[in-house]
Coordinates of C-alpha atoms in Angstrom, one line a residue:
M1 CA 29.8 25.2 -4.6
V2 CA 27.9 22.4 -6.3
R3 CA 30.0 19.3 -6.0
S4 CA 29.6 18.4 -9.6
D5 CA 31.0 21.8 -10.7
V6 CA 34.5 20.1 -10.6
I7 CA 33.5 18.4 -13.9
K8 CA 31.2 21.1 -15.3
C9 CA 32.7 24.5 -14.8
G10 CA 35.6 26.4 -16.5
P11 CA 37.6 26.1 -19.7
Q12 CA 39.6 23.1 -18.4
R13 CA 36.4 21.1 -18.1
A14 CA 35.4 21.4 -21.7
P15 CA 36.3 17.8 -22.4
H16 CA 34.1 16.7 -19.4
R17 CA 31.2 18.8 -20.6
S18 CA 31.5 17.3 -24.0
L19 CA 31.1 13.8 -22.5
L20 CA 28.1 15.0 -20.6
R21 CA 26.6 16.4 -23.7
A22 CA 27.1 13.0 -25.3
L23 CA 24.5 11.8 -22.7
G24 CA 22.0 14.4 -24.0
L25 CA 22.7 17.1 -21.4
Q26 CA 22.3 20.8 -22.4
D27 CA 23.5 24.1 -21.2
E28 CA 20.8 24.5 -18.6
D29 CA 21.6 21.1 -17.2
M30 CA 25.2 22.2 -16.3
A31 CA 23.8 24.4 -13.6
R32 CA 21.7 21.6 -12.0
P33 CA 22.8 19.0 -9.5
L34 CA 23.8 15.6 -10.9
V35 CA 21.8 13.0 -9.0
G36 CA 23.0 9.4 -9.2
I37 CA 20.4 6.6 -9.2
A38 CA 22.2 3.4 -7.9
V39 CA 19.9 0.6 -9.1
S40 CA 20.4 -3.1 -8.6
W41 CA 18.1 -4.1 -11.6
S42 CA 18.8 -7.5 -13.2
D43 CA 16.9 -10.3 -15.0
I44 CA 18.2 -12.8 -12.3
V45 CA 16.6 -11.6 -9.1
P46 CA 12.7 -11.5 -8.7
G47 CA 13.2 -8.7 -6.1
H48 CA 15.0 -6.6 -8.8
M49 CA 13.4 -7.6 -12.0
H50 CA 11.0 -4.5 -12.0
L51 CA 13.5 -1.9 -10.8
R52 CA 14.2 -0.5 -14.2
A53 CA 10.6 0.8 -14.3
L54 CA 11.0 2.2 -10.8
A55 CA 14.3 3.9 -11.9
R56 CA 12.4 5.7 -14.6
A57 CA 9.9 6.9 -12.1
V58 CA 12.7 8.0 -9.8
A59 CA 14.3 9.9 -12.7
Q60 CA 11.0 11.6 -13.4
G61 CA 10.9 12.9 -9.8
V62 CA 14.5 14.1 -10.0
K63 CA 13.7 16.1 -13.2
E64 CA 10.6 17.6 -11.7
A65 CA 12.6 18.9 -8.7
G66 CA 15.3 20.4 -10.9
G67 CA 18.0 17.8 -10.9
V68 CA 19.7 15.7 -13.6
P69 CA 19.2 11.9 -13.0
L70 CA 22.0 9.6 -13.9
A71 CA 21.4 5.9 -13.3
F72 CA 24.1 3.3 -12.9
G73 CA 24.0 -0.4 -11.9
V74 CA 25.2 -2.3 -8.9
P75 CA 25.3 -6.1 -8.4
G76 CA 22.7 -8.0 -6.4
V77 CA 22.7 -11.6 -5.2
C78 CA 19.4 -13.5 -4.8
D79 CA 19.8 -15.4 -1.6
G80 CA 17.1 -17.8 -2.5
L81 CA 18.8 -18.8 -5.8
A82 CA 22.2 -18.9 -4.0
M83 CA 20.9 -21.0 -1.1
G84 CA 22.3 -24.5 -0.3
H85 CA 25.3 -24.4 -2.6
E86 CA 28.6 -22.6 -3.0
G87 CA 26.9 -19.6 -4.4
M88 CA 25.7 -18.6 -0.8
R89 CA 29.4 -17.9 0.1
Y90 CA 29.1 -14.9 -2.1
S91 CA 26.1 -13.4 -0.5
L92 CA 27.4 -11.6 2.6
P93 CA 30.7 -10.5 0.8
S94 CA 28.4 -8.9 -1.8
R95 CA 27.3 -6.4 0.9
E96 CA 30.8 -4.9 0.9
L97 CA 30.9 -5.1 -2.9
V98 CA 27.7 -3.1 -3.3
A99 CA 29.0 -0.4 -0.9
D100 CA 32.2 -0.2 -2.9
C101 CA 30.4 0.0 -6.2
V102 CA 28.2 2.9 -5.1
E103 CA 31.2 4.7 -3.6
V104 CA 33.3 4.3 -6.8
M105 CA 30.5 5.6 -9.1
V106 CA 29.6 8.5 -6.9
R107 CA 33.1 9.7 -6.2
A108 CA 34.6 9.1 -9.6
H109 CA 31.9 11.1 -11.3
A110 CA 31.5 13.9 -8.6
L111 CA 27.8 13.3 -8.1
D112 CA 25.9 15.8 -5.9
A113 CA 23.4 13.3 -4.4
V114 CA 22.4 9.7 -4.8
I115 CA 19.2 7.7 -4.7
L116 CA 19.6 4.1 -3.6
L117 CA 17.2 1.8 -5.4
G118 CA 17.4 -1.8 -4.3
S119 CA 15.4 -4.5 -2.7
C120 CA 17.1 -7.7 -1.4
D121 CA 19.1 -8.9 1.4
K122 CA 22.6 -7.6 1.1
I123 CA 21.9 -4.9 -1.4
V124 CA 19.9 -2.7 1.0
P125 CA 22.6 -2.6 3.8
G126 CA 25.4 -2.3 1.3
M127 CA 23.7 0.8 -0.2
L128 CA 23.1 2.3 3.3
M129 CA 26.8 1.7 4.2
A130 CA 27.8 3.6 1.0
A131 CA 25.5 6.4 2.0
A132 CA 27.1 6.7 5.4
R133 CA 30.6 6.5 3.9
L134 CA 30.0 9.1 1.2
D135 CA 28.0 11.5 3.3
I136 CA 26.3 13.3 0.4
P137 CA 22.5 13.7 0.3
A138 CA 21.0 10.3 -0.1
V139 CA 17.6 8.7 -0.1
F140 CA 16.8 5.0 -0.2
C141 CA 13.9 3.5 -2.2
G142 CA 13.0 -0.2 -2.0
G143 CA 11.4 -2.2 -4.7
G144 CA 8.6 -3.4 -2.5
P145 CA 7.6 -6.8 -1.2
M146 CA 6.3 -9.7 -3.3
L147 CA 2.7 -10.7 -2.8
A148 CA 2.0 -14.0 -1.0
G149 CA 1.3 -17.0 -3.1
R150 CA -2.1 -18.6 -3.0
L151 CA -3.0 -22.3 -3.1
R152 CA -6.7 -23.2 -2.8
D153 CA -7.9 -21.3 0.4
G154 CA -4.4 -20.7 1.8
R155 CA -1.5 -18.3 1.4
L156 CA 2.2 -19.2 1.3
D157 CA 5.7 -17.9 0.6
L158 CA 9.1 -19.2 -0.2
S159 CA 9.8 -20.4 3.3
D160 CA 6.8 -22.8 3.0
L161 CA 8.5 -24.3 -0.1
F162 CA 11.8 -24.8 1.6
E163 CA 10.0 -26.6 4.4
A164 CA 8.0 -28.6 1.9
V165 CA 11.3 -30.2 0.8
G166 CA 11.7 -31.6 4.3
A167 CA 8.1 -32.9 4.2
H168 CA 8.8 -34.5 0.8
A169 CA 11.9 -36.2 2.1
D170 CA 9.9 -37.5 5.1
G171 CA 7.3 -38.9 2.8
R172 CA 4.5 -36.6 4.0
L173 CA 4.3 -34.8 0.7
D174 CA 4.3 -36.4 -2.7
D175 CA 5.8 -35.1 -6.0
A176 CA 2.6 -33.6 -7.2
G177 CA 2.0 -31.7 -3.9
L178 CA 5.5 -30.3 -4.0
R179 CA 5.0 -29.1 -7.6
D180 CA 1.7 -27.5 -6.7
L181 CA 3.6 -25.4 -4.0
E182 CA 6.5 -24.7 -6.4
M183 CA 4.1 -23.2 -9.0
V184 CA 2.5 -20.6 -6.7
A185 CA 4.9 -19.8 -3.8
C186 CA 6.5 -16.8 -5.7
P187 CA 3.8 -15.2 -7.8
G188 CA 5.8 -12.2 -9.2
P189 CA 8.3 -9.4 -8.6
G190 CA 9.4 -8.1 -5.2
S191 CA 11.3 -9.2 -2.1
C192 CA 9.9 -12.5 -0.6
A193 CA 6.6 -11.9 1.0
G194 CA 7.4 -12.4 4.7
M195 CA 9.5 -10.6 7.3
F196 CA 12.7 -12.1 6.0
T197 CA 16.0 -10.2 5.7
A198 CA 15.1 -8.2 2.5
N199 CA 11.9 -6.8 4.0
T200 CA 13.5 -6.4 7.4
M201 CA 16.2 -4.2 5.9
N202 CA 13.7 -2.2 3.9
V203 CA 11.7 -1.6 7.1
L204 CA 14.8 -0.6 9.0
A205 CA 15.8 1.9 6.3
E206 CA 12.5 3.6 6.9
A207 CA 12.9 3.3 10.7
M208 CA 16.3 5.0 10.5
G209 CA 14.8 7.9 8.5
M210 CA 16.7 7.1 5.2
A211 CA 13.5 6.2 3.3
L212 CA 10.1 7.9 2.9
P213 CA 7.5 7.1 5.6
G214 CA 5.2 4.2 4.6
S215 CA 7.4 3.2 1.7
A216 CA 8.7 -0.1 3.0
T217 CA 5.5 -2.2 2.8
V218 CA 4.0 -1.0 -0.5
P219 CA 3.8 -4.1 -2.7
A220 CA 6.1 -4.3 -5.7
V221 CA 3.1 -4.8 -8.1
S222 CA 1.2 -1.8 -6.7
S223 CA 1.0 1.4 -8.8
Q224 CA 1.6 3.2 -5.5
R225 CA 5.2 1.8 -5.7
L226 CA 5.7 4.0 -8.8
V227 CA 4.4 7.0 -6.7
V228 CA 6.9 6.2 -4.0
A229 CA 9.7 6.1 -6.5
R230 CA 8.7 9.4 -8.1
R231 CA 8.5 11.1 -4.6
T232 CA 11.9 9.7 -3.7
G233 CA 13.4 11.4 -6.8
R234 CA 12.0 14.7 -5.7
Q235 CA 13.0 14.2 -2.1
A236 CA 16.7 13.6 -3.1
V237 CA 16.8 17.0 -4.8
F238 CA 15.2 18.5 -1.7
A239 CA 17.9 16.8 0.5
W240 CA 20.6 18.3 -1.7
K241 CA 19.1 21.8 -1.5
E242 CA 18.9 21.5 2.3
D243 CA 22.3 19.8 2.6
L244 CA 20.5 17.0 4.4
R245 CA 23.3 14.4 4.6
P246 CA 23.4 10.9 6.2
S247 CA 25.6 12.1 9.0
R248 CA 22.6 14.2 10.2
I249 CA 20.3 11.2 10.0
L250 CA 22.3 8.0 10.8
T251 CA 22.9 8.9 14.4
P252 CA 23.0 6.7 17.5
E253 CA 19.3 7.6 18.0
A254 CA 18.5 6.4 14.5
V255 CA 20.3 3.0 15.0
A256 CA 18.4 2.6 18.3
N257 CA 15.1 3.3 16.6
A258 CA 15.9 0.7 13.9
L259 CA 16.7 -1.9 16.6
A260 CA 13.4 -1.1 18.4
V261 CA 11.3 -1.5 15.3
D262 CA 13.2 -4.7 14.4
M263 CA 12.4 -6.1 17.8
A264 CA 8.7 -5.0 17.6
L265 CA 8.4 -6.7 14.2
G266 CA 10.5 -9.8 14.9
G267 CA 12.8 -9.2 12.0
S268 CA 15.6 -11.3 10.6
T269 CA 18.7 -12.1 12.7
N270 CA 20.8 -10.8 9.8
S271 CA 19.6 -7.3 10.7
I272 CA 22.2 -7.3 13.6
L273 CA 25.0 -7.9 11.2
H274 CA 23.8 -5.2 8.9
L275 CA 22.9 -2.6 11.4
G276 CA 26.3 -3.0 13.0
A277 CA 28.0 -2.6 9.6
I278 CA 26.0 0.6 8.8
A279 CA 26.8 1.9 12.2
A280 CA 30.5 1.3 11.7
E281 CA 30.4 3.4 8.4
A282 CA 28.5 6.1 10.2
G283 CA 30.8 6.2 13.2
V284 CA 28.1 5.1 15.6
P285 CA 28.9 2.8 18.5
F286 CA 27.2 -0.6 18.3
D287 CA 27.5 -3.8 20.1
L288 CA 25.5 -6.8 21.2
A289 CA 24.9 -5.3 24.7
L290 CA 22.9 -2.5 22.9
V291 CA 21.0 -5.2 21.0
D292 CA 20.2 -7.1 24.1
R293 CA 19.1 -4.1 26.1
I294 CA 16.7 -2.8 23.4
S295 CA 15.4 -6.4 22.7
R296 CA 14.5 -6.9 26.4
S297 CA 12.7 -3.6 26.7
T298 CA 10.7 -3.7 23.4
P299 CA 7.5 -5.8 23.1
C300 CA 7.0 -7.8 20.0
I301 CA 3.7 -6.5 18.5
C302 CA 3.6 -8.0 15.0
R303 CA 4.2 -11.6 13.8
L304 CA 4.6 -11.9 10.1
S305 CA 5.8 -15.0 8.3
P306 CA 7.8 -17.1 9.2
A307 CA 6.8 -16.4 12.8
G308 CA 3.1 -16.2 11.9
D309 CA 0.7 -16.6 9.0
L310 CA 0.5 -12.9 7.9
F311 CA 2.6 -11.2 5.3
M312 CA 4.0 -7.8 4.3
E313 CA 0.9 -7.0 2.3
D314 CA -1.1 -7.3 5.5
L315 CA 1.1 -4.9 7.3
D316 CA 0.7 -2.5 4.4
R317 CA -3.1 -2.8 4.5
V318 CA -3.3 -1.6 8.1
G319 CA -0.9 1.4 7.6
G320 CA 2.6 -0.1 7.3
V321 CA 5.6 0.7 9.4
P322 CA 4.3 4.1 10.6
V323 CA 1.6 2.2 12.6
V324 CA 4.4 0.3 14.5
M325 CA 6.6 3.4 14.9
K326 CA 3.7 5.6 16.2
A327 CA 2.9 2.9 18.8
L328 CA 6.5 2.7 19.9
C329 CA 6.8 6.6 19.9
D330 CA 3.6 6.9 22.1
G331 CA 5.1 4.3 24.4
G332 CA 8.3 6.1 24.8
L333 CA 10.3 3.4 23.0
L334 CA 11.6 5.5 20.1
H335 CA 13.6 8.6 19.8
G336 CA 10.9 10.7 18.2
E337 CA 13.0 13.7 17.5
A338 CA 15.4 11.9 15.2
L339 CA 15.8 13.6 11.9
T340 CA 14.7 11.9 8.6
V341 CA 15.2 12.5 4.9
T342 CA 11.8 14.3 4.8
G343 CA 13.4 17.1 6.8
G344 CA 11.0 16.3 9.6
T345 CA 11.4 14.1 12.6
I346 CA 10.2 10.6 13.2
R347 CA 7.4 11.9 15.5
E348 CA 6.2 14.3 12.9
N349 CA 6.3 11.7 10.1
V350 CA 4.1 9.2 12.0
R351 CA 1.8 11.6 13.7
Q352 CA -1.1 10.8 11.4
A353 CA -0.6 7.0 11.4
P354 CA -3.6 5.0 12.5
P355 CA -3.5 3.1 15.8
P356 CA -2.7 -0.7 15.8
D357 CA -5.6 -2.7 14.4
G358 CA -5.2 -5.4 17.0
Q359 CA -4.7 -8.3 14.6
V360 CA -1.8 -7.5 12.3
V361 CA -0.3 -5.0 14.7
R362 CA -1.2 -5.4 18.4
P363 CA -1.1 -2.5 20.9
L364 CA 1.8 -2.3 23.3
V365 CA -0.5 -3.3 26.2
D366 CA -1.4 -6.6 24.5
P367 CA 1.8 -7.7 22.6
W368 CA 2.6 -11.1 21.2
A369 CA 5.6 -11.2 23.6
G370 CA 6.8 -8.8 26.3
A371 CA 10.3 -8.7 24.8
G372 CA 11.7 -8.3 21.3
G373 CA 11.8 -10.8 18.5
L374 CA 15.6 -11.3 18.7
R375 CA 17.7 -12.4 21.6
V376 CA 21.4 -12.3 22.3
L377 CA 23.0 -15.4 23.9
Y378 CA 26.3 -15.8 25.8
G379 CA 27.9 -18.7 27.5
T380 CA 30.7 -21.2 27.3
L381 CA 29.8 -22.1 23.7
A382 CA 29.5 -18.5 22.6
P383 CA 31.7 -16.2 24.8
G384 CA 31.5 -13.6 22.0
G385 CA 27.8 -13.9 21.7
A386 CA 25.2 -15.6 19.4
I387 CA 21.7 -14.6 18.1
I388 CA 18.4 -16.4 18.0
K389 CA 15.1 -15.3 16.5
A390 CA 12.9 -15.7 19.6
A391 CA 9.8 -14.6 17.7
A392 CA 10.0 -17.7 15.6
L393 CA 10.5 -20.2 18.5
P394 CA 7.8 -22.9 19.0
P395 CA 6.2 -23.2 22.4
G396 CA 8.4 -25.1 24.8
A397 CA 11.6 -24.5 22.9
W398 CA 12.9 -21.7 25.0
R399 CA 14.8 -24.0 27.3
Q400 CA 16.3 -27.3 26.3
Q401 CA 19.4 -29.5 26.3
G402 CA 20.6 -31.7 23.5
R403 CA 23.4 -34.1 22.6
A404 CA 25.6 -32.7 19.9
R405 CA 25.6 -34.0 16.4
V406 CA 28.6 -32.2 14.8
F407 CA 29.0 -31.3 11.1
D408 CA 31.9 -29.4 9.5
G409 CA 29.7 -27.7 6.9
E410 CA 26.1 -27.3 5.7
E411 CA 26.1 -29.9 3.0
E412 CA 27.1 -32.7 5.4
A413 CA 24.4 -31.6 7.9
V414 CA 21.6 -31.4 5.3
A415 CA 22.5 -34.8 3.9
A416 CA 22.1 -36.3 7.3
L417 CA 18.9 -34.5 8.0
L418 CA 17.3 -35.6 4.8
V419 CA 17.8 -39.3 5.5
G420 CA 16.6 -39.0 9.1
G421 CA 20.1 -39.1 10.6
V422 CA 19.2 -36.7 13.4
G423 CA 16.5 -37.4 16.0
P424 CA 14.7 -35.8 18.9
G425 CA 16.8 -34.6 21.8
E426 CA 19.8 -33.8 19.7
A427 CA 21.6 -30.5 19.0
V428 CA 22.8 -30.1 15.4
V429 CA 26.1 -28.2 15.3
I430 CA 27.2 -26.8 11.9
R431 CA 30.6 -25.2 12.1
Y432 CA 33.3 -23.7 9.9
E433 CA 30.5 -21.6 8.2
G434 CA 31.5 -18.3 9.9
P435 CA 32.6 -15.2 8.0
A436 CA 36.2 -16.4 7.6
G437 CA 35.7 -20.1 8.0
G438 CA 33.1 -20.5 5.3
P439 CA 34.2 -18.1 4.0
G440 CA 31.1 -16.0 3.5
M441 CA 29.0 -17.0 6.5
R442 CA 26.3 -18.9 4.6
E443 CA 22.7 -19.1 5.6
M444 CA 21.4 -22.4 6.9
L445 CA 17.9 -22.1 5.6
Q446 CA 18.0 -25.6 4.0
A447 CA 18.9 -27.2 7.4
T448 CA 16.2 -25.4 9.4
S449 CA 13.6 -26.0 6.7
V450 CA 14.3 -29.7 6.6
L451 CA 14.0 -29.9 10.4
T452 CA 10.7 -28.0 10.3
G453 CA 9.5 -30.1 7.3
R454 CA 10.2 -33.3 9.2
G455 CA 8.4 -32.0 12.3
L456 CA 11.5 -31.6 14.4
E457 CA 11.5 -27.9 15.0
D458 CA 10.4 -28.3 18.7
K459 CA 12.5 -31.4 19.3
V460 CA 15.9 -30.5 17.9
F461 CA 17.9 -27.2 18.1
L462 CA 20.5 -26.0 15.7
V463 CA 23.7 -24.1 16.5
T464 CA 26.1 -22.6 14.0
D465 CA 28.8 -20.0 13.5
G466 CA 27.0 -19.3 10.2
R467 CA 23.8 -17.4 9.9
F468 CA 20.1 -18.0 9.1
S469 CA 17.8 -16.7 6.5
G470 CA 15.0 -14.5 7.7
A471 CA 12.7 -17.3 6.5
S472 CA 14.1 -19.7 9.1
R473 CA 12.1 -20.6 12.1
G474 CA 12.5 -23.0 15.1
A475 CA 15.3 -23.1 17.7
A476 CA 18.1 -21.9 15.4
V477 CA 21.1 -20.2 17.0
G478 CA 23.5 -18.4 14.7
H479 CA 26.4 -16.0 14.7
V480 CA 28.2 -18.1 17.4
S481 CA 31.4 -16.2 18.2
P482 CA 34.3 -16.7 18.1
E483 CA 33.8 -18.9 15.0
A484 CA 35.3 -22.3 14.6
Y485 CA 37.9 -21.1 12.2
A486 CA 39.2 -18.7 14.8
G487 CA 39.5 -21.5 17.4
G488 CA 36.3 -20.6 19.3
P489 CA 34.7 -23.2 21.6
I490 CA 32.4 -24.4 18.8
A491 CA 35.5 -25.9 17.2
L492 CA 36.0 -28.2 20.2
V493 CA 32.5 -29.7 20.3
R494 CA 32.3 -33.5 19.7
D495 CA 29.4 -35.8 19.0
G496 CA 27.6 -36.6 22.2
D497 CA 28.6 -33.5 24.1
L498 CA 25.7 -31.9 26.1
I499 CA 24.7 -28.4 25.0
S500 CA 22.3 -26.3 27.0
L501 CA 20.1 -23.5 25.5
D502 CA 18.2 -21.1 27.7
V503 CA 16.8 -18.2 25.7
E504 CA 15.1 -16.5 28.6
R505 CA 18.4 -16.3 30.6
G506 CA 20.3 -15.6 27.4
R507 CA 22.6 -18.6 27.7
L508 CA 24.2 -21.1 25.3
D509 CA 26.6 -23.4 27.1
L510 CA 28.8 -26.4 26.3
L511 CA 28.5 -28.7 29.3
V512 CA 32.0 -30.2 29.1
P513 CA 34.7 -29.8 31.8
E514 CA 37.3 -27.1 31.1
E515 CA 40.1 -29.7 31.6
E516 CA 38.7 -31.8 28.7
L517 CA 38.3 -28.7 26.5
A518 CA 41.9 -27.7 27.3
R519 CA 43.0 -31.2 26.0
R520 CA 41.0 -30.8 22.9
R521 CA 42.3 -27.3 22.3
A522 CA 45.8 -28.5 22.4
D523 CA 45.1 -31.0 19.5
W524 CA 42.9 -28.6 17.5
R525 CA 43.7 -27.7 13.9
P526 CA 41.3 -25.6 11.8
C527 CA 39.3 -27.2 9.0
Q528 CA 41.1 -26.2 5.8
R529 CA 38.4 -25.5 3.2
R530 CA 39.8 -24.6 -0.2
V531 CA 38.9 -21.1 -1.3
P532 CA 38.6 -20.0 -4.9
R533 CA 40.9 -17.2 -6.0
G534 CA 39.2 -13.8 -6.1
I535 CA 36.7 -12.1 -3.8
L536 CA 36.4 -14.9 -1.3
E537 CA 40.1 -15.1 -0.9
R538 CA 40.3 -11.4 -0.2
Y539 CA 37.2 -11.6 2.1
R540 CA 38.7 -14.3 4.2
A541 CA 41.9 -12.3 4.7
L542 CA 40.1 -9.2 5.9
V543 CA 36.7 -10.1 7.4
R544 CA 36.1 -9.9 11.2
D545 CA 34.0 -12.2 13.3
A546 CA 30.2 -12.1 13.6
Q547 CA 30.4 -10.3 17.0
H548 CA 32.0 -7.5 14.9
C549 CA 29.2 -7.7 12.3
A550 CA 31.5 -9.3 9.7
V551 CA 32.9 -5.9 8.7
L552 CA 36.3 -5.8 7.0
R553 CA 39.5 -4.9 8.7
P554 CA 40.9 -1.6 7.2
G555 CA 44.3 -3.1 6.3
V556 CA 46.5 -6.1 5.9
P557 CA 45.6 -9.2 8.0
P558 CA 47.9 -10.1 10.9
P559 CA 50.8 -12.5 10.2
C560 CA 50.2 -16.3 10.6
R561 CA 50.3 -17.3 14.2
G562 CA 51.0 -20.8 15.6
G563 CA 51.2 -22.4 12.2
G564 CA 47.5 -21.8 11.4
P565 CA 46.0 -19.7 8.6
A566 CA 46.7 -16.0 8.4
V567 CA 43.2 -15.2 9.8
Q568 CA 43.2 -17.7 12.6
D569 CA 42.6 -14.8 15.0
A570 CA 39.5 -13.8 13.1
G571 CA 38.0 -12.1 16.2
A572 CA 41.0 -10.0 17.2
D573 CA 40.6 -6.3 17.3
T574 CA 42.7 -4.6 14.6
W575 CA 40.9 -1.4 14.0
G576 CA 43.3 1.2 12.6
V577 CA 43.6 4.7 14.0
G578 CA 41.4 7.3 12.3
N579 CA 39.5 4.9 10.1
G580 CA 36.1 6.2 11.0
R581 CA 35.0 3.1 12.8
P582 CA 34.2 3.4 16.5
P583 CA 36.1 1.3 19.0
G584 CA 32.8 0.5 20.6
L585 CA 31.7 -1.7 17.7
G586 CA 31.6 -5.3 18.8
E587 CA 33.3 -4.9 22.1
E588 CA 32.6 -7.8 24.3
P589 CA 30.3 -7.0 27.2

């Protein structure tokens, strides 16, 4: 039976059919599948400003294939506009909100299939989480990357502008120079031009088989993007006819493929949070041990901004993601038989892709690095794990020690950095920015950009229980778990403590005797940051630690323990029975 028949068939559904006729549907439409188009269009976000036109192209494709397109909106936060103030606390929680919005609209209206049309950081994973949760035929379509900005003979993107703020504070860039960059860094619609979180997640949607081959890199302003959208509409109806549901596509092999492509491209550290959340919805085991294993066995063969001076448009020019996937397939580093929304396998989809060009994409025998772009760290400062973007590390920064400069929040740290309050040989610690402690696990792009802008990216490293934008570069360690709010070791660090970072060995250690830490632990009280009523209040009560990918607990938070806040034990395992989430998610190695 067609799923939507529950609102279209029989005498009792005459009122429902009358409402559908109010939309312009006719008798012949009642026999066709109702295909939802979840679109995050808005006038606020550059990555989404053009999605209304793409939604029309998607709808055209749905009609051509015999379906009835029904578009509906979902929210979308622009991380760039939210950066550096309280608005960033809403970014990561919006991932769950997007998933819930798609679920509500699809289930409430008995839709037969859904097309997920989005672009930016949390919207893409939220949509894919919803697809896994709903398990009806679904296809993802991105809005495409923004073109790089141009200034005289050079190209740039938003990350350059954030770093320019640091150079301006250091006196190395004047007001006119800063304005020149501001005017050209973001030249039009699309997700920011480098391999930041938005483009990373668009790439990984393709790598997992949930988007059409070659679709992730087509620029937002290209007419080919309209072709991709139209093809996606047709493909969704095909998926419905073939009962090609996400449970057949979002398998352990698909998640492993996404991780391998992520490592080969040096994607955003946020991808680990999002892949884990998608895996949880799909019932696929996922933990940091899997991330580390795939990272160490996958060469990094592409270095786009912020790790290099190339952009998404360059990757598209040489063949896009299929070039990378074919190289990995030929090298035995992908599960080539994994199914995709085309009805074919990964290997079949990339068979005609060109070989690596040697400049944008290097061959496996001559990679940028012998291991992947992300590394997992453990140690006395991060017993639950931490993540660093190794692909964006400057030479000589892989192993270092620094004296701690501790800040209980991003604003405090950025204020000190802007006035030169941090110098070479120090380790900046920004804590109480984790999923529950923030709440919202804000990105520290302002902090890393000021460090880079002041020329300190190879002289200072940064450690936080928050996270980083995909635009961040330098020695920036995020996702430190357990977070400070949960009483993790990062809560016990004091100014002057020695911290050791060894990326090759995968270590992050606080070099303080255990007896001293025990004394500090006995005196510790969590930082109490006031939380506005609403979504952040609920998020703090339900969110898990970064080692558990900041997914929500399926129930009421545990009672207050030891006089602290109700979520003091933010890393405790409270998975319910039969909730669809695997016990393997986030288990400590």
